[in-house]
XYZ file of C-alpha atoms in Angstrom:
666
model
C 0.000 0.000 0.000
C 1.444 3.363 -1.073
C 1.671 6.318 1.270
C -1.151 8.149 -0.484
C -3.446 5.171 0.004
C -2.373 4.908 3.650
C -3.377 8.537 4.136
C -6.750 8.361 2.396
C -8.029 4.820 2.983
C -8.959 5.196 6.714
C -11.201 8.203 5.992
C -14.970 8.151 5.616
C -16.651 10.039 2.784
C -16.949 13.403 4.558
C -13.436 13.204 6.032
C -12.028 12.353 2.605
C -13.830 15.320 1.057
C -12.339 17.613 3.706
C -8.805 16.300 3.150
C -9.019 16.645 -0.642
C -10.731 20.064 -0.748
C -8.500 22.975 -1.838
C -8.933 26.286 -3.619
C -11.728 27.582 -1.337
C -11.930 28.503 2.346
C -12.974 25.376 4.232
C -15.142 25.187 7.364
C -15.313 21.661 8.801
C -17.988 21.204 11.466
C -17.118 18.056 13.374
C -19.471 16.543 15.923
C -18.086 14.819 19.024
C -16.229 11.605 18.261
C -16.331 12.353 14.520
C -12.563 12.490 13.906
C -11.827 16.207 13.550
C -8.152 15.901 14.534
C -7.815 13.035 12.056
C -8.901 15.409 9.289
C -6.226 17.955 10.203
C -3.448 15.371 10.549
C -4.323 13.568 7.307
C -4.739 16.844 5.425
C -1.267 18.006 6.483
C 0.187 14.635 5.484
C -1.578 14.789 2.121
C -0.271 18.310 1.487
C 3.269 17.177 2.254
C 2.898 14.215 -0.094
C 0.868 15.555 -3.009
C 0.587 19.355 -2.990
C 3.342 21.749 -4.147
C 3.545 23.497 -0.771
C 6.884 23.276 1.128
C 6.556 21.977 4.691
C 7.833 25.241 6.164
C 4.857 26.981 4.547
C 2.202 25.014 6.472
C 0.820 26.537 9.686
C -1.274 24.443 12.063
C -2.773 26.203 15.080
C -4.339 24.616 18.145
C -4.851 25.566 21.789
C -2.292 23.593 23.796
C 1.348 22.763 23.269
C 0.528 19.147 24.092
C -2.059 18.932 21.311
C 0.344 20.552 18.851
C 3.064 18.058 19.802
C 0.754 15.076 19.415
C -0.419 16.274 16.007
C 3.162 16.659 14.843
C 4.030 13.130 16.003
C 1.066 11.708 14.096
C 2.016 13.555 10.894
C 5.632 12.387 11.077
C 4.566 8.793 11.687
C 2.255 8.975 8.668
C 4.785 10.435 6.221
C 7.709 8.482 7.640
C 10.091 11.348 8.297
C 10.667 14.358 10.514
C 8.859 17.410 9.190
C 9.391 20.863 10.736
C 5.815 21.954 10.054
C 4.771 24.981 12.114
C 2.315 23.421 14.581
C 1.794 25.735 17.537
C -0.633 27.588 19.764
C -1.982 31.058 18.975
C 0.109 32.504 21.796
C 3.270 30.837 20.460
C 2.553 32.336 17.057
C 2.033 35.769 18.623
C 5.327 35.475 20.495
C 7.085 34.579 17.238
C 5.642 37.626 15.486
C 6.517 40.034 18.296
C 10.043 38.687 18.738
C 10.722 39.038 15.012
C 9.099 42.414 14.359
C 9.276 44.203 17.714
C 11.638 44.442 20.690
C 9.951 41.735 22.777
C 12.425 40.124 25.188
C 10.394 38.929 28.181
C 6.991 37.271 28.486
C 5.350 37.676 31.889
C 3.096 34.877 33.114
C -0.101 35.632 35.025
C 1.504 35.473 38.467
C 4.307 37.815 37.350
C 1.712 40.241 36.030
C -0.298 40.171 39.261
C 2.889 40.747 41.299
C 3.692 43.849 39.250
C 0.125 45.078 39.654
C 0.208 44.513 43.425
C 3.309 46.690 43.793
C 1.706 49.485 41.788
C -1.524 49.236 43.798
C 0.397 49.301 47.072
C 2.155 52.508 45.994
C -1.272 54.049 45.382
C -2.623 52.860 48.718
C -5.090 50.487 47.028
C -6.043 47.093 48.425
C -3.688 44.480 47.012
C -6.434 41.865 47.324
C -8.052 43.460 44.283
C -5.039 42.767 42.039
C -6.366 39.485 40.610
C -9.787 40.883 39.746
C -8.266 44.006 38.180
C -5.905 41.790 36.159
C -8.999 40.034 34.797
C -10.415 43.435 33.861
C -7.235 44.280 31.972
C -7.388 40.903 30.220
C -10.941 41.547 29.068
C -9.850 44.942 27.726
C -6.974 43.424 25.766
C -9.328 40.778 24.434
C -11.164 43.695 22.788
C -7.829 45.288 21.748
C -8.405 48.203 24.166
C -5.247 49.797 25.596
C -4.686 52.799 27.923
C -4.085 55.126 24.984
C -7.749 54.635 24.018
C -9.520 55.932 27.184
C -12.899 56.388 25.501
C -13.155 52.650 24.807
C -12.041 51.827 28.343
C -14.651 54.174 29.832
C -17.243 52.333 27.756
C -15.947 49.031 29.167
C -16.404 50.197 32.766
C -12.978 51.632 33.682
C -12.875 54.826 35.706
C -10.120 57.415 35.295
C -7.990 56.069 38.165
C -8.218 52.532 36.793
C -7.170 53.747 33.349
C -4.155 55.457 34.939
C -3.236 52.250 36.779
C -3.650 50.198 33.599
C -1.373 52.659 31.800
C 1.226 52.513 34.556
C 1.139 48.704 34.491
C 1.536 48.610 30.701
C 4.388 51.109 30.837
C 6.137 49.044 33.515
C 6.182 45.843 31.439
C 7.049 47.629 28.209
C 9.994 49.405 29.879
C 11.731 46.032 30.090
C 10.654 45.092 26.535
C 8.099 42.695 27.962
C 4.592 41.519 27.237
C 2.010 39.656 29.252
C 0.057 36.645 28.010
C -2.799 38.728 26.597
C -0.390 41.047 24.760
C 0.789 38.130 22.640
C -2.548 38.194 20.835
C -3.652 41.829 21.119
C -0.310 43.432 20.248
C 0.159 41.058 17.318
C -3.116 42.305 15.809
C -2.216 45.941 16.466
C 1.288 45.481 15.013
C -0.151 43.988 11.816
C -2.506 46.959 11.494
C 0.193 49.561 12.166
C 2.748 47.845 9.944
C 0.874 46.059 7.124
C 4.099 44.521 5.846
C 4.110 42.245 8.914
C 0.805 40.640 7.960
C 1.962 40.511 4.316
C 5.118 38.654 5.374
C 3.072 35.839 6.926
C 0.544 35.787 4.074
C 3.426 35.134 1.724
C 5.133 32.693 4.094
C 2.278 30.255 4.637
C 0.768 28.425 1.703
C -1.844 26.697 3.867
C -3.281 27.366 7.328
C -5.226 24.880 9.464
C -6.959 25.650 12.776
C -8.192 23.102 15.326
C -10.933 23.786 17.928
C -12.005 26.853 15.978
C -15.077 27.365 18.196
C -12.703 28.253 21.059
C -11.036 31.185 19.294
C -11.437 34.653 20.777
C -11.881 37.870 18.751
C -8.162 38.683 18.734
C -7.168 35.216 17.521
C -9.767 35.420 14.774
C -8.393 38.797 13.677
C -4.903 37.300 13.357
C -6.256 34.590 11.047
C -8.166 37.152 9.009
C -4.959 39.115 8.412
C -2.609 36.271 7.459
C -4.894 33.983 5.409
C -5.093 34.381 1.630
C -8.867 33.765 1.537
C -8.551 30.401 -0.244
C -5.814 28.667 1.766
C -7.417 28.240 5.170
C -9.186 25.289 6.783
C -10.812 25.658 10.193
C -12.236 22.708 12.124
C -14.608 23.018 15.055
C -18.109 22.490 16.394
C -20.358 25.281 17.619
C -22.222 22.692 19.715
C -19.063 22.304 21.828
C -18.384 25.995 22.404
C -18.300 26.251 26.226
C -15.582 28.801 27.028
C -17.179 32.221 26.561
C -16.063 33.095 30.092
C -12.468 32.748 28.804
C -13.193 35.014 25.839
C -14.068 32.373 23.220
C -16.572 33.658 20.684
C -19.086 31.285 19.118
C -19.793 34.058 16.632
C -16.420 33.400 14.942
C -17.843 30.292 13.246
C -20.628 32.359 11.696
C -18.311 35.285 10.907
C -16.019 32.957 8.991
C -18.605 32.321 6.291
C -19.180 36.075 5.940
C -15.518 37.142 5.980
C -14.252 34.349 3.722
C -16.499 34.372 0.626
C -17.303 31.103 -1.146
C -16.597 29.073 1.998
C -17.157 25.341 1.606
C -18.868 23.790 4.636
C -18.379 20.075 5.358
C -20.130 18.392 8.272
C -18.582 15.375 10.003
C -21.607 13.733 11.567
C -20.556 10.116 12.088
C -19.810 9.423 15.754
C -17.253 6.647 16.328
C -17.277 6.913 20.117
C -20.659 6.254 21.689
C -23.482 3.711 21.663
C -26.688 4.651 19.743
C -28.842 5.793 22.683
C -26.135 8.192 23.876
C -25.695 9.702 20.401
C -29.449 10.084 19.839
C -30.159 11.515 23.291
C -27.357 14.082 23.024
C -28.382 15.065 19.491
C -32.013 15.603 20.435
C -31.030 17.569 23.517
C -28.687 19.981 21.686
C -31.163 20.454 18.808
C -33.112 22.833 21.082
C -30.338 25.432 20.598
C -30.985 27.995 17.890
C -27.421 29.279 17.363
C -26.034 26.292 15.443
C -25.728 24.579 12.080
C -28.365 21.820 11.959
C -26.816 18.361 12.036
C -27.926 14.953 13.243
C -25.163 12.657 14.481
C -25.062 9.093 13.220
C -23.342 6.317 15.117
C -21.100 3.443 14.095
C -21.008 1.464 17.341
C -23.886 -0.898 18.034
C -25.302 -1.820 21.435
C -28.556 -1.935 23.361
C -27.724 0.017 26.504
C -30.139 2.921 27.082
C -29.311 6.211 28.744
C -29.967 5.662 32.448
C -31.719 8.219 34.624
C -31.848 8.296 38.428
C -33.970 10.797 40.305
C -32.761 11.611 43.810
C -34.132 14.185 46.230
C -30.972 15.389 47.966
C -27.302 15.632 47.105
C -26.513 13.238 49.952
C -28.879 10.613 48.545
C -27.408 11.161 45.105
C -23.822 10.687 46.352
C -24.708 7.384 48.026
C -26.375 6.075 44.865
C -23.516 7.165 42.606
C -20.885 5.496 44.771
C -22.946 2.278 44.953
C -23.057 2.278 41.171
C -19.320 2.958 40.913
C -18.659 0.072 43.309
C -20.578 -2.220 40.946
C -18.850 -0.881 37.846
C -15.450 -1.631 39.353
C -16.294 -5.328 38.842
C -16.588 -4.746 35.098
C -13.273 -3.828 33.468
C -15.055 -3.302 30.131
C -17.016 -0.411 31.670
C -13.963 1.337 33.142
C -12.818 3.994 33.584
C -15.917 5.695 34.958
C -16.065 9.486 35.132
C -18.317 11.574 37.373
C -19.015 15.055 35.966
C -20.459 18.097 37.750
C -21.074 21.763 36.948
C -18.960 23.351 39.724
C -15.927 22.196 41.699
C -17.612 22.311 45.091
C -20.093 19.612 44.000
C -17.389 16.967 44.185
C -17.208 17.102 47.989
C -20.036 14.679 48.809
C -18.890 12.233 46.128
C -15.312 12.419 47.449
C -16.460 11.700 50.990
C -18.655 8.765 49.928
C -15.816 7.281 47.859
C -13.451 7.712 50.798
C -15.799 5.900 53.171
C -15.972 3.001 50.710
C -12.188 2.983 50.276
C -12.480 3.619 46.534
C -9.509 5.541 45.112
C -10.239 8.328 42.634
C -8.548 11.060 40.676
C -9.613 14.696 40.348
C -9.182 15.874 36.758
C -7.930 19.375 36.197
C -8.466 20.362 39.810
C -7.734 19.311 43.352
C -9.842 17.628 45.975
C -12.326 19.687 47.962
C -10.160 19.717 51.101
C -7.096 20.684 49.051
C -8.623 23.878 47.664
C -6.906 26.981 48.998
C -9.964 28.713 50.403
C -11.023 25.518 52.217
C -7.531 24.873 53.587
C -7.249 28.483 54.765
C -10.357 28.224 56.942
C -9.553 24.743 58.228
C -6.103 26.036 59.246
C -7.722 27.996 62.121
C -9.379 24.803 63.371
C -6.136 22.854 63.126
C -4.316 25.450 65.220
C -6.959 25.221 67.942
C -6.870 21.432 67.762
C -3.065 21.288 67.832
C -1.223 24.502 68.862
C 2.067 22.858 67.824
C 0.993 22.797 64.164
C 3.166 25.670 62.973
C 2.315 25.148 59.287
C -1.378 25.760 59.957
C -0.491 28.602 62.331
C 1.404 30.549 59.666
C -1.240 29.741 57.050
C -4.071 31.050 59.233
C -2.031 34.100 60.220
C -1.643 35.087 56.540
C -5.166 34.141 55.496
C -6.009 37.846 55.295
C -3.635 40.870 55.486
C -2.656 41.558 59.113
C 0.382 43.798 58.680
C 2.891 41.040 59.443
C 5.546 39.565 57.194
C 8.435 37.125 57.083
C 10.393 38.745 59.916
C 7.394 38.371 62.250
C 6.949 34.760 61.117
C 10.568 34.047 62.007
C 10.117 35.560 65.467
C 7.005 33.435 66.067
C 8.666 30.210 64.921
C 11.742 30.941 67.039
C 9.560 31.522 70.113
C 7.439 28.472 69.337
C 10.561 26.290 69.354
C 11.050 27.359 72.979
C 7.493 27.152 74.333
C 6.166 24.309 72.068
C 2.870 26.136 71.644
C 2.168 28.267 68.577
C -0.627 30.321 70.124
C 1.477 31.110 73.188
C 4.384 32.019 70.892
C 2.187 34.538 69.050
C 1.184 36.092 72.405
C 4.826 36.483 73.490
C 5.893 37.987 70.162
C 2.944 40.402 70.197
C 4.132 41.773 73.525
C 7.485 42.669 71.951
C 6.019 44.556 69.011
C 4.332 47.904 68.510
C 1.980 49.543 66.067
C 0.347 47.708 63.180
C 2.206 44.419 63.651
C 1.178 44.152 67.308
C -2.417 45.010 66.462
C -2.453 42.393 63.700
C -1.265 39.633 66.046
C -3.701 40.666 68.785
C -6.591 40.608 66.304
C -5.510 37.124 65.232
C -5.362 35.880 68.824
C -8.752 37.385 69.560
C -10.241 35.631 66.523
C -8.797 32.289 67.665
C -10.179 32.729 71.157
C -13.669 33.586 69.946
C -13.552 30.672 67.491
C -12.719 28.389 70.417
C -15.847 29.643 72.174
C -17.942 29.079 69.035
C -16.692 25.491 68.841
C -18.583 24.793 72.062
C -21.793 25.487 70.130
C -20.689 23.362 67.188
C -18.331 23.032 64.248
C -20.621 24.847 61.844
C -20.911 27.819 64.192
C -17.128 28.076 64.392
C -16.600 27.947 60.614
C -19.344 30.513 60.003
C -17.710 32.790 62.593
C -14.272 32.562 60.902
C -15.799 33.516 57.550
C -17.725 36.431 59.089
C -14.900 37.706 61.313
C -12.399 37.792 58.437
C -14.941 39.342 56.047
C -13.941 36.521 53.714
C -17.073 36.629 51.558
C -16.315 40.208 50.566
C -12.673 39.357 49.858
C -13.714 36.530 47.535
C -16.405 38.588 45.834
C -13.736 41.159 44.957
C -11.150 38.658 43.709
C -13.071 35.612 42.480
C -14.523 36.320 39.038
C -16.142 32.892 38.553
C -17.613 32.626 42.051
C -16.170 29.108 42.405
C -14.077 29.900 45.491
C -17.011 31.520 47.275
C -19.167 28.485 46.416
C -16.527 26.245 47.996
C -16.615 28.306 51.198
C -20.413 28.160 51.333
C -20.226 24.400 50.787
C -17.781 24.081 53.703
C -20.204 25.985 55.947
C -23.109 23.806 54.817
C -21.065 20.668 55.336
C -19.881 21.555 58.839
C -23.401 22.528 59.898
C -24.615 19.113 58.717
C -21.786 17.462 60.652
C -22.691 19.551 63.690
C -26.287 18.265 63.482
C -24.936 14.704 63.523
C -22.886 15.411 66.635
C -19.506 14.957 64.969
C -16.667 16.717 66.751
C -13.555 18.566 65.621
C -11.261 15.518 65.920
C -13.348 13.377 63.600
C -13.850 16.181 61.090
C -10.121 16.925 60.807
C -9.387 13.219 60.464
C -11.925 12.973 57.637
C -10.385 15.957 55.863
C -6.907 14.412 56.104
C -8.092 11.003 54.937
C -9.790 12.424 51.877
C -6.633 14.272 50.946
C -4.401 11.213 51.268
C -6.749 9.105 49.148
C -6.774 11.735 46.431
C -2.984 11.784 46.306
C -2.755 8.008 45.905
C -5.648 7.656 43.482
C -5.631 5.441 40.427
C -7.518 6.292 37.273
C -10.431 3.822 37.315
C -12.603 6.547 38.857
C -12.330 10.122 37.587
C -14.010 13.215 39.041
C -14.194 16.300 36.839
C -16.075 19.464 36.090
C -17.916 19.424 32.787
C -15.600 22.143 31.467
C -12.456 20.112 32.215
C -13.909 17.017 30.509
C -13.912 18.483 26.998
C -11.814 16.520 24.511
C -11.744 13.345 26.639
C -13.719 10.100 26.587
C -14.586 7.334 29.062
C -16.296 3.969 28.933
C -18.833 5.113 31.544
C -19.994 8.609 32.471
C -22.184 9.743 35.373
C -23.367 13.357 35.321
C -24.635 14.431 38.724
C -27.114 17.103 39.823
C -28.650 17.740 36.415
C -31.069 20.181 38.050
C -32.295 23.727 37.572
C -29.927 26.075 39.356
C -26.985 23.770 38.722
C -27.180 23.261 34.959
C -28.275 25.706 33.798
C -26.513 27.531 36.600
C -28.669 29.865 38.673
C -26.554 32.872 37.622
C -27.191 32.271 33.918
C -30.287 34.087 32.670
C -29.673 35.214 29.080
C -30.652 33.166 26.032
C -26.996 32.995 24.968
C -25.992 31.809 28.422
C -28.688 29.121 28.556
C -27.601 27.809 25.161
C -23.990 27.578 26.360
C -25.124 25.674 29.463
C -26.964 23.242 27.161
C -23.779 22.841 25.127
C -21.914 22.113 28.352
C -24.252 19.230 29.172
C -23.956 18.035 25.556
C -20.166 17.915 25.883
C -20.483 15.873 29.082
C -22.966 13.387 27.594
C -20.869 12.788 24.498
C -17.784 11.835 26.525
C -19.481 8.464 27.276
C -18.641 5.471 25.118
C -20.885 2.745 26.598
C -22.745 3.754 29.744
C -24.287 7.154 30.491
C -26.269 7.952 33.632
C -27.905 11.319 34.316
C -28.729 12.000 37.951
C -30.800 14.668 39.691
C -30.651 15.754 43.321
C -33.637 18.070 43.814
C -37.337 18.204 43.050
C -36.647 20.324 39.931
C -34.757 18.439 37.181
C -33.031 20.515 34.504
C -35.142 21.789 31.615
C -32.526 20.256 29.303
C -33.721 16.748 30.173
C -37.114 17.493 28.668
C -35.627 17.296 25.151
C -34.472 13.687 25.528
C -37.016 11.164 24.135
C -38.339 8.848 26.844
C -37.829 5.759 24.682
C -34.061 6.292 24.905
C -34.080 6.394 28.712
C -34.333 3.748 31.407
C -35.346 5.048 34.820
C -33.407 3.451 37.670
C -35.421 2.938 40.837
C -32.621 1.592 43.030
C -28.876 0.917 42.938
C -27.922 -2.093 40.873
C -24.947 -4.393 40.733
C -23.063 -5.228 37.572
C -21.168 -8.520 37.918
C -19.859 -11.021 35.352
C -22.272 -13.777 34.234
C -22.044 -16.743 36.595
C -25.367 -18.586 36.729
C -28.787 -19.211 35.290
C -30.659 -16.618 37.376
C -30.773 -12.870 36.871
C -32.190 -9.832 38.627
C -33.374 -6.756 36.753
C -33.681 -3.452 38.708
C -37.235 -2.868 37.486
C -38.573 -6.261 36.309
C -37.305 -8.330 39.228
C -35.958 -11.918 39.096
C -35.885 -14.305 36.153
C -34.670 -17.767 35.098
C -32.353 -17.910 32.088
C -33.824 -20.012 29.257
C -31.030 -19.544 26.704
C -27.849 -17.589 26.022
C -26.782 -17.056 22.433
C -24.896 -14.396 20.467
C -24.425 -12.105 23.447
C -28.147 -12.212 24.303
C -30.037 -13.776 27.206
C -33.615 -15.002 27.083
C -35.197 -15.271 30.520
C -38.588 -16.072 32.027
C -39.409 -13.350 34.546
C -41.392 -13.721 37.795
C -44.518 -12.288 36.157
C -44.396 -15.005 33.492
C -43.126 -12.861 30.624
C -40.279 -14.172 28.474
C -37.829 -11.359 27.706
C -34.522 -11.067 25.855
C -31.636 -8.929 27.101
C -28.099 -8.175 25.969
C -25.530 -9.806 28.264
C -23.690 -6.490 28.730
C -26.812 -4.656 29.913
C -25.686 -2.750 33.004
C -29.070 -3.178 34.699
C -28.797 -6.974 34.997
C -27.321 -8.725 38.003
C -26.288 -12.372 37.497
C -26.969 -14.437 40.600
C -25.126 -17.471 41.944
């Protein structure tokens, strides 16, 4: 088999059309599991083999360095040699442009940028705790290509005059050292190409073909770069508007629709064959997402065959839901063909009950793209106060709690406290002794800290929840998070900790047991294997699992209670669609309140099996079965992966052997 045949033979009809299409702008809309990356890789390989375009004149753009590296490896394996094709991220491309055509020397990461901003805010007497939120404001401005020298635009975007001055001072500071922050790599590249048209012309002449992966995730600045360097007929973008879920990071779904307007005579090819999931999953997800208006109509088809339905379990509390989910996971662990199993949720704090239930059952798990509930900074900060009261020798928690909020103390004070603690073996007593030696703001800060600890100790007599609520109130922590936490996730975690400790208080659990539970959960997370994955729906994009459980599919969770606009609701529906289409064999949707999500109403009932109780999934071992709804039955025959059984009510029914709802009895 020749190399050309090796490149083209694995492709289906639509993929082949996309690989062979040239001479017009190309928009490839690829549904989940439809092989979009395959199209890009095979198209690059085909260009290298058959088209008169030198390899150094091909540009492939994606969103992570890892994805770019993997694509390059696949191309080289296909063509059988090393090829220095330009496969990179948008930010890498921007850095290349600015290094070549400007004086860029240093790129500041986000933490560097915030540190610079904090120093400038401190000089102005502003609260440094606002640095992160103001950095986000600057990022949003740069996303719209708005800089301090355009104050009218910044006023329109909500900046006041002092904020514009601070933004200008920050920008001047990084440019003085010939630097740029992460957002500059896109924004300043666009501005440079506009100010010096020869820069854009250089790249238009350099690249004979441009390919873009995950096009639905591009932001306005990234789109403008493409518009300036493409030659109108040498660009192929691949994406899926149904999987556009990152508007909060600046991604613009509108770019897909702009492309057809800005690139005349665009050819649109739809990849609608799903190679990942069983039929019920594909059909349920397709019907659900069809309720969105802002999309190209497409109906996914599936290749895989199987009789498993989409399972649905209605619970009436998050605690009940967690118990059911972990019972199901325990059963799935007996079936290697249904592993790994992933549990998805809308917000990070929702993992806490699942983590605790898994811990009690001794089931290891892994948190994807995040950390466990008890490892999250805002949770650890509050628990640090409790640890100090529980064990005054815990100097790590002592210093953490001391610096939870600004108290006018720094490293020199820390050193004095630790030196004193080494003598008296009691961190709280050490703080008291050091406070007596100090004056002014530092002494007041330590005395306030000691007073907070003492009052928290008193609150503990009333219960754990009372103590945690007091810490949050006394430190004004809600306000701090509201000013610095743009997504609200950290504040939600704090509220979840309060809710959790109040529930523990009602059960009579004391401080010792609570701290032990927190430590145990952490240690399990660190040693987890990958049979059980916990993840937010956002972090799950681009991945796939044999089994997927999506929890709390309720109004107020998905769609989130803060989302009210039509555009926002449609993105929330896309988020659920992404989660559903990660499942290869088994998909279960679970609710935890009396108000299931409106999105579930679009799924045809004939595709769904309602689960009334937890079930077990074990390998076939005997002639008797138990079905979660139909009860017990005697196996009459087993042939071709199917079981015929006579049920207790006299009916003779046929099931697939891999049906997750069947338990085989000894």
